[in-house]
Tab-separated table of C-alpha atoms and ligand atoms in Angstrom:
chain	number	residue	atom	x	y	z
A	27	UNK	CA	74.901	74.519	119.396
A	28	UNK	CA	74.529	78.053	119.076
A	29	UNK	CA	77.308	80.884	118.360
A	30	UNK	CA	76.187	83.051	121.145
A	31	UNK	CA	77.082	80.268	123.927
A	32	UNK	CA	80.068	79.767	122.233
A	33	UNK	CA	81.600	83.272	122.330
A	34	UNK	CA	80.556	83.427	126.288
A	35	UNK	CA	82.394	80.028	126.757
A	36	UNK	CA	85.707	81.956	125.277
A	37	UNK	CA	84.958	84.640	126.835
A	38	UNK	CA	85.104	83.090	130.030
A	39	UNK	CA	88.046	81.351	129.173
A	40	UNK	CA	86.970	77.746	128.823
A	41	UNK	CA	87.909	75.396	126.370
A	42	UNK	CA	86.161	74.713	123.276
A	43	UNK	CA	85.605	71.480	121.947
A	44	UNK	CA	86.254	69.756	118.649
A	45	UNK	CA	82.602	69.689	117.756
A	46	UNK	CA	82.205	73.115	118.784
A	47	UNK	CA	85.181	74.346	116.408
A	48	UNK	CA	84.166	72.767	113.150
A	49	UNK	CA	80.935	73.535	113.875
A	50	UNK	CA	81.789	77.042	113.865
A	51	UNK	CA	84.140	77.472	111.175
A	52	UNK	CA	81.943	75.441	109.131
A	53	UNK	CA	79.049	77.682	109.730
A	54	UNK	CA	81.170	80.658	109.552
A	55	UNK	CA	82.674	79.810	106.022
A	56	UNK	CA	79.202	78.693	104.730
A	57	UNK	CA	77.989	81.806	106.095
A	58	UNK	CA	75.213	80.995	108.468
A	59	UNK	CA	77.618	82.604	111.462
A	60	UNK	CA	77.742	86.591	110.930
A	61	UNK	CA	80.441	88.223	110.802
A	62	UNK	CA	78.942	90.608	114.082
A	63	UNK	CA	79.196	86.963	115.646
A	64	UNK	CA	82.548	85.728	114.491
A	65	UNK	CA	84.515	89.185	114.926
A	66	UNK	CA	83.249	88.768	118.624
A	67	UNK	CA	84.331	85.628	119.173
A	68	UNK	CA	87.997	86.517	117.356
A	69	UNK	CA	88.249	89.515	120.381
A	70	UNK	CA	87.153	86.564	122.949
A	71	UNK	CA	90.355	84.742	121.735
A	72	UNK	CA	92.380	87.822	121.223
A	73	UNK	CA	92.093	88.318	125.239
A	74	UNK	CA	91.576	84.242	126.101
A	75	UNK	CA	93.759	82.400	123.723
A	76	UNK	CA	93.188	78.446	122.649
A	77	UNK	CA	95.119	75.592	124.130
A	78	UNK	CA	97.036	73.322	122.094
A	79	UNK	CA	94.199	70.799	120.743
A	80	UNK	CA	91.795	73.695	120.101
A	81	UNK	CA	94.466	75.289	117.646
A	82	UNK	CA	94.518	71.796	116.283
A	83	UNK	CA	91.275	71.430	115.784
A	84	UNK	CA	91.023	75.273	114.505
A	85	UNK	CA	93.462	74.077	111.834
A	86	UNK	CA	92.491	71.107	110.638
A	87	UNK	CA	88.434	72.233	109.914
A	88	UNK	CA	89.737	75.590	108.467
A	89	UNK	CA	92.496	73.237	106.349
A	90	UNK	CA	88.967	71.019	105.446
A	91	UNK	CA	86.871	73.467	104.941
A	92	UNK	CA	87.575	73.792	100.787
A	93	UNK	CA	89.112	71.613	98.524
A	94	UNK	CA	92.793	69.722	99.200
A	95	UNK	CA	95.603	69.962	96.808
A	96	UNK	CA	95.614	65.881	96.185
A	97	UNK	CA	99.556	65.493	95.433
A	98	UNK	CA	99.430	61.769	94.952
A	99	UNK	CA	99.528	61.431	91.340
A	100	UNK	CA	103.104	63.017	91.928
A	101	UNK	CA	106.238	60.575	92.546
A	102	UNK	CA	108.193	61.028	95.701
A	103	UNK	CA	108.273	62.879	98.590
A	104	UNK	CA	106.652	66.303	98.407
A	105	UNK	CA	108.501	69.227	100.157
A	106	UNK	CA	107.279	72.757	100.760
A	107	UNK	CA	108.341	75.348	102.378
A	108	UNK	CA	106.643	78.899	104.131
A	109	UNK	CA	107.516	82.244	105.247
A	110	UNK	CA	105.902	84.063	107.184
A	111	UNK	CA	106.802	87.294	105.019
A	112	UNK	CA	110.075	89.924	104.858
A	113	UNK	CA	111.183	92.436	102.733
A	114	UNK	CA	113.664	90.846	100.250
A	115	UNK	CA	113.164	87.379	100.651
A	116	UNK	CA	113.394	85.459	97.262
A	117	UNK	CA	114.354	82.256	98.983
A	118	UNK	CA	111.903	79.988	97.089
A	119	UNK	CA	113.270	81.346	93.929
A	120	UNK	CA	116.659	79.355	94.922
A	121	UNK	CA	115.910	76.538	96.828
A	122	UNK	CA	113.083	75.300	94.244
A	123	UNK	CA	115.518	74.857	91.334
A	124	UNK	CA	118.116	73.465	93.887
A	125	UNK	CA	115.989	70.904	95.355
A	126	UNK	CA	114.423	70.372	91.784
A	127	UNK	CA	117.736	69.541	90.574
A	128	UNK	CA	118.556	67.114	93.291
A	129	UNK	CA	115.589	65.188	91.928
A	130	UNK	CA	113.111	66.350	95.029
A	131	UNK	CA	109.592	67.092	93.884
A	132	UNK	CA	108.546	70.752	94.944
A	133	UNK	CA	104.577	71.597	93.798
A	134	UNK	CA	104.676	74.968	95.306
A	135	UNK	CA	101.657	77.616	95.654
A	136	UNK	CA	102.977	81.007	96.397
A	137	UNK	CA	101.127	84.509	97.338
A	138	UNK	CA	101.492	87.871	95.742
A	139	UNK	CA	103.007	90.568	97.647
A	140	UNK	CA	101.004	91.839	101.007
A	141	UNK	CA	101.687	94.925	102.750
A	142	UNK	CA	105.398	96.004	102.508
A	143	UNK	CA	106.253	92.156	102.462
A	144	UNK	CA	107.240	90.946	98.631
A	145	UNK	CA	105.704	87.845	97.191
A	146	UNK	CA	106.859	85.095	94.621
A	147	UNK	CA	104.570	85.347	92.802
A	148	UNK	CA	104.852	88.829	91.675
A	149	UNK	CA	108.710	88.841	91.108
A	150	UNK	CA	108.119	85.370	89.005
A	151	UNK	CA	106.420	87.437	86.502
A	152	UNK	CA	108.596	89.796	86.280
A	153	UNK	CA	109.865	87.278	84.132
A	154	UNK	CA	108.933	87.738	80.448
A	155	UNK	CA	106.236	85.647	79.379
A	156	UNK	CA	105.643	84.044	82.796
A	157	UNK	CA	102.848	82.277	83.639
A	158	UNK	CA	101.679	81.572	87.467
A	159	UNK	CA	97.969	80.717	86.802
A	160	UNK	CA	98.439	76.987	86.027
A	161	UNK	CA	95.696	74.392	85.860
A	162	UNK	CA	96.175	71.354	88.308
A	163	UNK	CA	97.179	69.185	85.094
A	164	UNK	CA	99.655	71.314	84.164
A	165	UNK	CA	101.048	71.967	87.802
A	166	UNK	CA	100.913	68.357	88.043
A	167	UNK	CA	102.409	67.315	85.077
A	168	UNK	CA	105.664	69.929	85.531
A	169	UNK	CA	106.403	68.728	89.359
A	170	UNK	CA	106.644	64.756	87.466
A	171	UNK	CA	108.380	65.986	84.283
A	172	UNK	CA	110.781	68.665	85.458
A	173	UNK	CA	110.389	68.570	89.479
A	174	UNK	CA	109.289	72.023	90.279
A	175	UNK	CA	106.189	73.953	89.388
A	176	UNK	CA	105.403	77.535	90.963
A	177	UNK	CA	101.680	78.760	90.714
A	178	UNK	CA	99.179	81.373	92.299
A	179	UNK	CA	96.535	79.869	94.524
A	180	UNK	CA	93.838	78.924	92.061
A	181	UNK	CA	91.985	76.085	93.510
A	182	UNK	CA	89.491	76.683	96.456
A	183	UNK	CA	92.051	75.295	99.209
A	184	UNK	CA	91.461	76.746	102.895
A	185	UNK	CA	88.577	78.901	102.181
A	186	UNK	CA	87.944	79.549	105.620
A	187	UNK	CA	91.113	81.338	106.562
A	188	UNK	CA	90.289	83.633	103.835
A	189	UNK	CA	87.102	84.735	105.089
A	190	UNK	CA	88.272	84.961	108.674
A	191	UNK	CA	91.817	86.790	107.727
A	192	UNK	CA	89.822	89.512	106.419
A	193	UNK	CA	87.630	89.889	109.488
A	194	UNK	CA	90.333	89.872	111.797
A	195	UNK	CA	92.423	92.532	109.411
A	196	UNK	CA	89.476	95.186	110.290
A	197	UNK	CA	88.667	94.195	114.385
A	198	UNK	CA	92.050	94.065	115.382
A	199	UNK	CA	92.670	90.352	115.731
A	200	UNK	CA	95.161	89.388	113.339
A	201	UNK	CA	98.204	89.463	116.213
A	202	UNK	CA	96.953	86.578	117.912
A	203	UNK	CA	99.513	83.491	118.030
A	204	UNK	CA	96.568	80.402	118.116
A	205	UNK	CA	94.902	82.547	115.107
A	206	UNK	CA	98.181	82.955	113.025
A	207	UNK	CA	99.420	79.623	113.524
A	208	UNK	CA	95.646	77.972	112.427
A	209	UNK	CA	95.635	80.749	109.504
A	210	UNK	CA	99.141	79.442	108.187
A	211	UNK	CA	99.407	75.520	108.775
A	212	UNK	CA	95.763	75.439	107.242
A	213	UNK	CA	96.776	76.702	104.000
A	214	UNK	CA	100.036	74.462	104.318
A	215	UNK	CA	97.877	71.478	104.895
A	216	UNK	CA	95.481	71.781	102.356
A	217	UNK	CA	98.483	72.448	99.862
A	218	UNK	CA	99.705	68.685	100.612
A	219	UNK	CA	102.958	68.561	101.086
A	220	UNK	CA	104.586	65.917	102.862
A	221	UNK	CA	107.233	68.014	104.203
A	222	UNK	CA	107.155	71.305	105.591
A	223	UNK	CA	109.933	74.023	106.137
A	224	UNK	CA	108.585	77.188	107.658
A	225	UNK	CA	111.047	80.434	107.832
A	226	UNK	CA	109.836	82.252	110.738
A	227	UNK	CA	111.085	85.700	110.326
A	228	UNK	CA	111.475	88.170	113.340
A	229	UNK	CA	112.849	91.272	114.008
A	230	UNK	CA	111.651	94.838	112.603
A	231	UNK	CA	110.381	93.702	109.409
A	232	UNK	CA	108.091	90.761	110.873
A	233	UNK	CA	104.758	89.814	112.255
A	234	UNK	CA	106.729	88.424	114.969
A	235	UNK	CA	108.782	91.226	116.282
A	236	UNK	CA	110.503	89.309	119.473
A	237	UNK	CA	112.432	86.738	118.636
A	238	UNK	CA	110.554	85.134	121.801
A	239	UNK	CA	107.109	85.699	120.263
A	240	UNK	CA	108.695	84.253	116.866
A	241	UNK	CA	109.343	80.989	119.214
A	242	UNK	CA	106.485	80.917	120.497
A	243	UNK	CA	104.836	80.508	117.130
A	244	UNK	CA	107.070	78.308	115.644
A	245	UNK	CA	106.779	75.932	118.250
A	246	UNK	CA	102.763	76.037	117.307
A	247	UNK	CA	103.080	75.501	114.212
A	248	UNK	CA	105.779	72.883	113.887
A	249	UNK	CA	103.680	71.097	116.670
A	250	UNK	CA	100.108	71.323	114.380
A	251	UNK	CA	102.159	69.936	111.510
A	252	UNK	CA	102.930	66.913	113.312
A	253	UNK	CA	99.891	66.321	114.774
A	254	UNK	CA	98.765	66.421	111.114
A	255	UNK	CA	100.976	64.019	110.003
A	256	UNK	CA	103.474	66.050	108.139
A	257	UNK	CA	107.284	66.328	109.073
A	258	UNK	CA	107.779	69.974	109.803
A	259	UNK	CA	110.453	72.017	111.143
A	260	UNK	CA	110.748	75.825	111.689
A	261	UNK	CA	113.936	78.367	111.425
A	262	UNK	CA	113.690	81.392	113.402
A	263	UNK	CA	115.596	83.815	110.757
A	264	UNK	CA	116.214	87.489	111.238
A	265	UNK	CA	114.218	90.414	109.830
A	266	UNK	CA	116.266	93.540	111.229
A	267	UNK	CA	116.974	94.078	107.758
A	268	UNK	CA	116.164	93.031	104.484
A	269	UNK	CA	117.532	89.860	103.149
A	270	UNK	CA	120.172	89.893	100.770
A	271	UNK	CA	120.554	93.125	99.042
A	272	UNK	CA	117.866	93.999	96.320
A	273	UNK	CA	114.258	94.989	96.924
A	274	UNK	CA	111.796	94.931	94.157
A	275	UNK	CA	110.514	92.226	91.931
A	276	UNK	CA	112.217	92.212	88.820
A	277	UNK	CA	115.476	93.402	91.027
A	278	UNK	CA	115.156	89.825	92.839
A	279	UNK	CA	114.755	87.690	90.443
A	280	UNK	CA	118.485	89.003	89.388
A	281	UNK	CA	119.786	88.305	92.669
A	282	UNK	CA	118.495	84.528	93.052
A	283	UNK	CA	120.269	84.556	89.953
A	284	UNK	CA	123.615	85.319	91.008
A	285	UNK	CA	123.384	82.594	93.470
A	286	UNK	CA	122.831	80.177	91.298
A	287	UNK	CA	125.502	81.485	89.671
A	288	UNK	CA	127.540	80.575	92.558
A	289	UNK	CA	127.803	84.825	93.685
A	290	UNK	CA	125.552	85.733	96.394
A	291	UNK	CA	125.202	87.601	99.669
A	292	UNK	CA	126.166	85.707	102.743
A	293	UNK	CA	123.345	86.232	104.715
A	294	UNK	CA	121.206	85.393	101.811
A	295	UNK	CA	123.034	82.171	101.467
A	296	UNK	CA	123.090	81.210	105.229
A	297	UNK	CA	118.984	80.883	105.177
A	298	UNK	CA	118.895	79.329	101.629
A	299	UNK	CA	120.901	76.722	102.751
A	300	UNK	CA	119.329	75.826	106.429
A	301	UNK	CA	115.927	75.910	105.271
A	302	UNK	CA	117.305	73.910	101.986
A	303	UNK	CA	118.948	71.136	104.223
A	304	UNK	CA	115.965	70.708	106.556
A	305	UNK	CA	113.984	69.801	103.212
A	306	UNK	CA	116.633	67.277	102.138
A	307	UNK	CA	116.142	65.931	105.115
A	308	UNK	CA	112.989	65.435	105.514
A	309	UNK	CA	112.772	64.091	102.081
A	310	UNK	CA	115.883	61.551	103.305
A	311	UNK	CA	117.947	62.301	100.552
A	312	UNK	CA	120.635	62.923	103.404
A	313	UNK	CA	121.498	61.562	106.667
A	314	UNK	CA	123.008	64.926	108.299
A	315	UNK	CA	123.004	68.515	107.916
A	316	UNK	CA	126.349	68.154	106.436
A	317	UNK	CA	125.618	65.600	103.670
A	318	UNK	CA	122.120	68.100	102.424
A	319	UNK	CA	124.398	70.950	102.476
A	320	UNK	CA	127.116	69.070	100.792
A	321	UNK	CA	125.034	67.951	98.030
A	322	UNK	CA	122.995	71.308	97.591
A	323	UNK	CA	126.347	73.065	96.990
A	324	UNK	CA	127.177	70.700	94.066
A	325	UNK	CA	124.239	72.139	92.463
A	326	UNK	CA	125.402	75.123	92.177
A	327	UNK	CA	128.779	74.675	91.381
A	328	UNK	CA	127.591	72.179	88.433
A	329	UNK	CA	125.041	74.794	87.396
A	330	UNK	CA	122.636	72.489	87.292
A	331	UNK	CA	120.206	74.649	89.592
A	332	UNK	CA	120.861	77.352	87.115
A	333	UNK	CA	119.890	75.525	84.552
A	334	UNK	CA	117.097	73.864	86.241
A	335	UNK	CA	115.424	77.127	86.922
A	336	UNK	CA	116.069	78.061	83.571
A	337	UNK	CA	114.005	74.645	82.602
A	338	UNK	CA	111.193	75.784	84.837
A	339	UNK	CA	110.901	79.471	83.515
A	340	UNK	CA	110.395	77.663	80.061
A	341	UNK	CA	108.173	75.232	81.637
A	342	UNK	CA	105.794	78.051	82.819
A	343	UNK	CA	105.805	79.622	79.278
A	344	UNK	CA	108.631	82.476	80.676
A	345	UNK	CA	111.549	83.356	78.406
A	346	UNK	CA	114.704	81.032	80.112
A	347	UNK	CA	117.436	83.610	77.981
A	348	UNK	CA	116.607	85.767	80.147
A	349	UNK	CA	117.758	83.210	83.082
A	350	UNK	CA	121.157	83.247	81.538
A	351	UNK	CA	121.216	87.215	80.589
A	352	UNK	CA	119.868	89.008	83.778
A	353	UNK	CA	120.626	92.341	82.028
A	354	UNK	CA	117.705	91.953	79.604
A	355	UNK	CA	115.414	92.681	82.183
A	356	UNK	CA	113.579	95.659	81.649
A	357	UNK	CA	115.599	98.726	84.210
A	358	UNK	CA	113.752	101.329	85.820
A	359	UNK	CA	114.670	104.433	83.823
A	360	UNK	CA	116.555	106.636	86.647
A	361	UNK	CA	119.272	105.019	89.325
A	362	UNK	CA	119.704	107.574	92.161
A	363	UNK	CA	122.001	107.145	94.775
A	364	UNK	CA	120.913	107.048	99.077
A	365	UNK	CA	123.584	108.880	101.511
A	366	UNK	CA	123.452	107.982	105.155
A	367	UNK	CA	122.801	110.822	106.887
A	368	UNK	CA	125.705	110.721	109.283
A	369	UNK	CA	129.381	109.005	109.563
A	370	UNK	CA	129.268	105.360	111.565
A	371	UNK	CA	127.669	102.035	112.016
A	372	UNK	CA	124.275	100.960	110.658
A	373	UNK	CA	123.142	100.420	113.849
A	374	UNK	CA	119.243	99.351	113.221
A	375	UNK	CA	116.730	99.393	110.184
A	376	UNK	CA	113.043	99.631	110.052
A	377	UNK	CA	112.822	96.910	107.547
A	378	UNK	CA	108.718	97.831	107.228
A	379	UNK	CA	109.567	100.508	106.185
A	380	UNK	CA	112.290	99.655	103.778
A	381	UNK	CA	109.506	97.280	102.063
A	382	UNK	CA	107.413	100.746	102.199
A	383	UNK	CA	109.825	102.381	100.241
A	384	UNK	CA	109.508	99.809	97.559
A	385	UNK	CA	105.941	100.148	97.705
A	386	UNK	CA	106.119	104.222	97.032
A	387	UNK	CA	108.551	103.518	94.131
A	388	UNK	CA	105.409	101.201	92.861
A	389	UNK	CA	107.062	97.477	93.735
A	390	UNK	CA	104.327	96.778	95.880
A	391	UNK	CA	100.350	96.991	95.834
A	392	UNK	CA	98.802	100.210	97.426
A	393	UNK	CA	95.037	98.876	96.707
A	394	UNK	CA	94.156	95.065	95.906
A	395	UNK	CA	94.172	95.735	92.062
A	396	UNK	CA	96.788	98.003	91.712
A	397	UNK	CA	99.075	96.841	89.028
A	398	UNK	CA	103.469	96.894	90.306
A	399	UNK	CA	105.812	97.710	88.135
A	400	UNK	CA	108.312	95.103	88.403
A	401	UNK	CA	111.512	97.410	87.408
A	402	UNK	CA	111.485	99.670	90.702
A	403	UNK	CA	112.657	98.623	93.911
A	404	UNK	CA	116.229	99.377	95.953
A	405	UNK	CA	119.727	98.079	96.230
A	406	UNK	CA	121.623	98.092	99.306
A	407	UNK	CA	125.094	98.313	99.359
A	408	UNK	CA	125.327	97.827	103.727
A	409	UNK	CA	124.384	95.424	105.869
A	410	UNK	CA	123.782	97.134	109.564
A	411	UNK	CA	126.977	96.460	111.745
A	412	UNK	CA	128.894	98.039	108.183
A	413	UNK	CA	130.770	101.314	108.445
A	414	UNK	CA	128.929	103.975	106.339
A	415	UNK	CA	130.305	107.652	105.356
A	416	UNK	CA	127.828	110.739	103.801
A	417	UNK	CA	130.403	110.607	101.006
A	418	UNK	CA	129.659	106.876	99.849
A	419	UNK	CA	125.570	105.970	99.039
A	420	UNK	CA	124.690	103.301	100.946
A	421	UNK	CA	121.893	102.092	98.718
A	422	UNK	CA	120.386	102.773	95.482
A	423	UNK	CA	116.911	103.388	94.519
A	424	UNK	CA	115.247	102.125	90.938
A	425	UNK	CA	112.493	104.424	90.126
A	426	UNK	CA	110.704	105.929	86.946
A	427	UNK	CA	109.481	108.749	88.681
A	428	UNK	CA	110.605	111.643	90.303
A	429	UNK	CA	108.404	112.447	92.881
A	430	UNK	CA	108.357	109.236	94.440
A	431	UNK	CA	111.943	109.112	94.573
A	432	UNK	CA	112.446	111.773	96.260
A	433	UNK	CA	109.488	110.709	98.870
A	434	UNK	CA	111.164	107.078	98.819
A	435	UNK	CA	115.142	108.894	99.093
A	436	UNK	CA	114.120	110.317	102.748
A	437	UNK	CA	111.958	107.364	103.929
A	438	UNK	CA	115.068	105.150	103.133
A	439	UNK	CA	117.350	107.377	105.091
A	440	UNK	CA	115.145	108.034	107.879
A	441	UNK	CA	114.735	103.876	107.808
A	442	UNK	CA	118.782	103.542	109.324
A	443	UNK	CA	119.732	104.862	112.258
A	444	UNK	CA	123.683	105.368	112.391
A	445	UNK	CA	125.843	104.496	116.100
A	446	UNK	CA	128.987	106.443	116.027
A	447	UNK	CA	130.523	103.287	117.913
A	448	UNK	CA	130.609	99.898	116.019
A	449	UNK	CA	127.872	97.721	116.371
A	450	UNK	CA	127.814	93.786	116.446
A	451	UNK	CA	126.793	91.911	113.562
A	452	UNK	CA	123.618	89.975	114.142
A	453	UNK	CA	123.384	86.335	113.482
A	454	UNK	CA	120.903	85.624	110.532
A	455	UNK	CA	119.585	82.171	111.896
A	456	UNK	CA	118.381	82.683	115.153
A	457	UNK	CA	116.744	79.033	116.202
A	458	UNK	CA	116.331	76.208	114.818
A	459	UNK	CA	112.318	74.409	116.088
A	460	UNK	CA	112.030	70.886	115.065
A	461	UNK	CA	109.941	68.540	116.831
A	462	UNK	CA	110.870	67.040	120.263
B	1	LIG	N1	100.030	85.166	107.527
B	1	LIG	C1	98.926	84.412	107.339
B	1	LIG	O1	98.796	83.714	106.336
B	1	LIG	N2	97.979	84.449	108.305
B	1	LIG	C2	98.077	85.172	109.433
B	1	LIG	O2	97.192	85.149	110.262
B	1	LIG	C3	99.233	85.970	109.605
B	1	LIG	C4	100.207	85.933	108.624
């Protein structure tokens, strides 16, 4: 076999073969393929695509080409669940103590913040004391003793898509559906869970800004999991504005709070509890919908969840007092108040850049190293569809400096656009992709 043959084959649109693909992603990741070589191949796909066993097959060597997360030693089955990045998504920070407290084992590996989309890992140690970097032992040891265990990617798992994400960040060929969905459901699969919930997002905010394309994807990747042997589903969830209403770290780590407190936005509530349910299911603690909803609520009303994360903040060496006193987290030192900048309707955001504004106010990374500060980030009072007037802020920033405020106060406004005629209200779960 040689690499030149096979970017002419995909260039001329024909289909590779399984040999072919784990030849080259083998060779790629060992680094015998150049990049020159690989990057041209990527554009061959870009414009040719891969059928439904290539993507497959793309998967499962990139998923076997490092080590596997080997979840047996852990009792029961393993859920997991994956978005595909927003702006104000602490989901995981819910459902883990939820499902945790229902007795469901969830070993979870989590990212840091990428672009203007947030990460658990960052707003976990925003958390005094906190501690993601976990050896397997430990992460082990927590999912059997307490049921939940949240840790930064430490062990070698997937190596491939690492190598190959950041040569199709700089030629161009990360928007490619077969490339995304092998990129995502090989890091999935080499995490090993049993089940897995993914949380497609769409809308301004997403990778996947048609809700069509967002399908599209969905349908990939539930199909790979399958095919892999792993129970997965997919909920199409809207990204045409944030979710919930804080942005910033240390900001939503207070908000998952308040729903385990019972509080809570709606639309916050309405994904935590479909993609919640789907992993009850799959781990058959319930026969319906109804039942996993029915029993996920009682954790919350018990404050058991509450509790339970508060267990798990101790377990990873955080401070759990601060679980049950949100308001000794650390503020940002000024609170400044965002006007829209006309009477009306929020009629549409530019969620990216509402995750960009965080970013300015330092909540996000601007360089790989950069260090966040965890206090900064934004409040928003509206949900689009809401009646706004110049006399009443819409949103509040958290910032400790100046400058950036005032940089972050006219991205923010310039993010809304206002209707003078009401708008409809958007539904918040959009589709629902489980395997037919
Ligand atoms: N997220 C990933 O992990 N990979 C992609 O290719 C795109 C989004």
């Amino acid at each position: 076999m040689n690499m030149y043959e096979l970017i002419l084959k995909k260039r001329e649109g024909e289909r590779l073969t399984k040999e072919e693909i784990y030849w080259l992603v083998n060779g790629y990741t060992r680094g015998d393929i150049p990049d020159y070589q690989m990057a041209a191949f990527f554009m061959a796909v870009y414009f040719r695509g891969m059928d439904q066993s290539e993507t497959v097959w793309l998967t499962l060597a990139m998923a076997e080409s490092g080590e596997k997360l080997d979840l047996s030693e852990i009792q029961g089955i393993k859920v997991d669940k994956h978005s595909t990045g927003g702006v104000g998504d602490k989901t995981s920070l819910i459902i883990g103590p939820m499902l945790a407290a229902l007795g469901i084992p969830v070993a979870k590996m989590s990212g840091r913040g990428l672009g203007h989309t947030g990460g658990t890992i960052d707003k976990l140690e925003s958390i005094e004391g906190f501690q993601t970097a976990l050896t397997r032992e430990q992460f082990i040891g927590n999912v059997n003793r307490i049921k939940l265990a949240i840790a930064g990617q430490t062990a070698n798992l997937a190596p491939a898509d690492k190598k190959m994400y950041a040569l199709r960040d700089v030629t161009a060929t990360v928007d490619q559906d077969a490339l995304i969905a092998a990129s995502i459901m090989s890091k999935k699969l080499a995490s090993g869970a049993d089940v897995i919930v993914l949380d497609v997002k769409t809308g301004s905010g997403a990778f996947m800004q048609t809700q069509e394309r967002a399908e599209q994807l969905a349908k990939l990747m539930v199909d790979i999991g399958w095919q892999a042997g792993k129970k997965t589903s997919a909920i199409l969830t809207d990204m045409n504005e944030p979710l919930g209403h804080m942005v910033g770290n240390a900001l939503e780590v207070q908000e998952a709070i308040e729903v385990l407190q019972g509080k809570g936005d709606e639309r916050l509530l309405e994904v935590v509890f479909a993609l919640a349910s789907y992993m009850v299911l799959g781990a058959g603690r319930a026969e319906t919908l109804e039942e996993a909803e029915q029993i996920l609520k009682e954790t919350i009303e018990t404050h058991k969840a509450l509790d339970k994360f508060a267990e798990f903040v101790q377990a990873q060496q955080g401070n759990p007092d601060w679980i049950y006193h949100p308001e000794r987290f650390p503020k940002a030192r000024l609170k400044i108040p965002v006007y829209p900048t006309g009477n009306g309707y929020l009629k549409s955001c530019d969620t990216r850049e509402v995750g960009m504004v965080s970013l300015i106010l330092g909540g996000g990374r601007k360089t790989k190293d950069a260090k966040i500060d965890s206090t900064v980030g934004i409040q928003l009072c509206k949900h689009l569809g809401d009646a706004v007037t110049t006399k009443e802020p819409f949103a509040y920033l958290y910032a400790n400096h100046e400058e950036q405020a005032k940089e972050a106060e006219k991205r923010l406004q310039n993010a809304y656009t206002i209707s003078e005629i009401p708008t409809e209200k958007q539904p918040v779960i959009k589709k629902i992709v489980v395997n037919e």
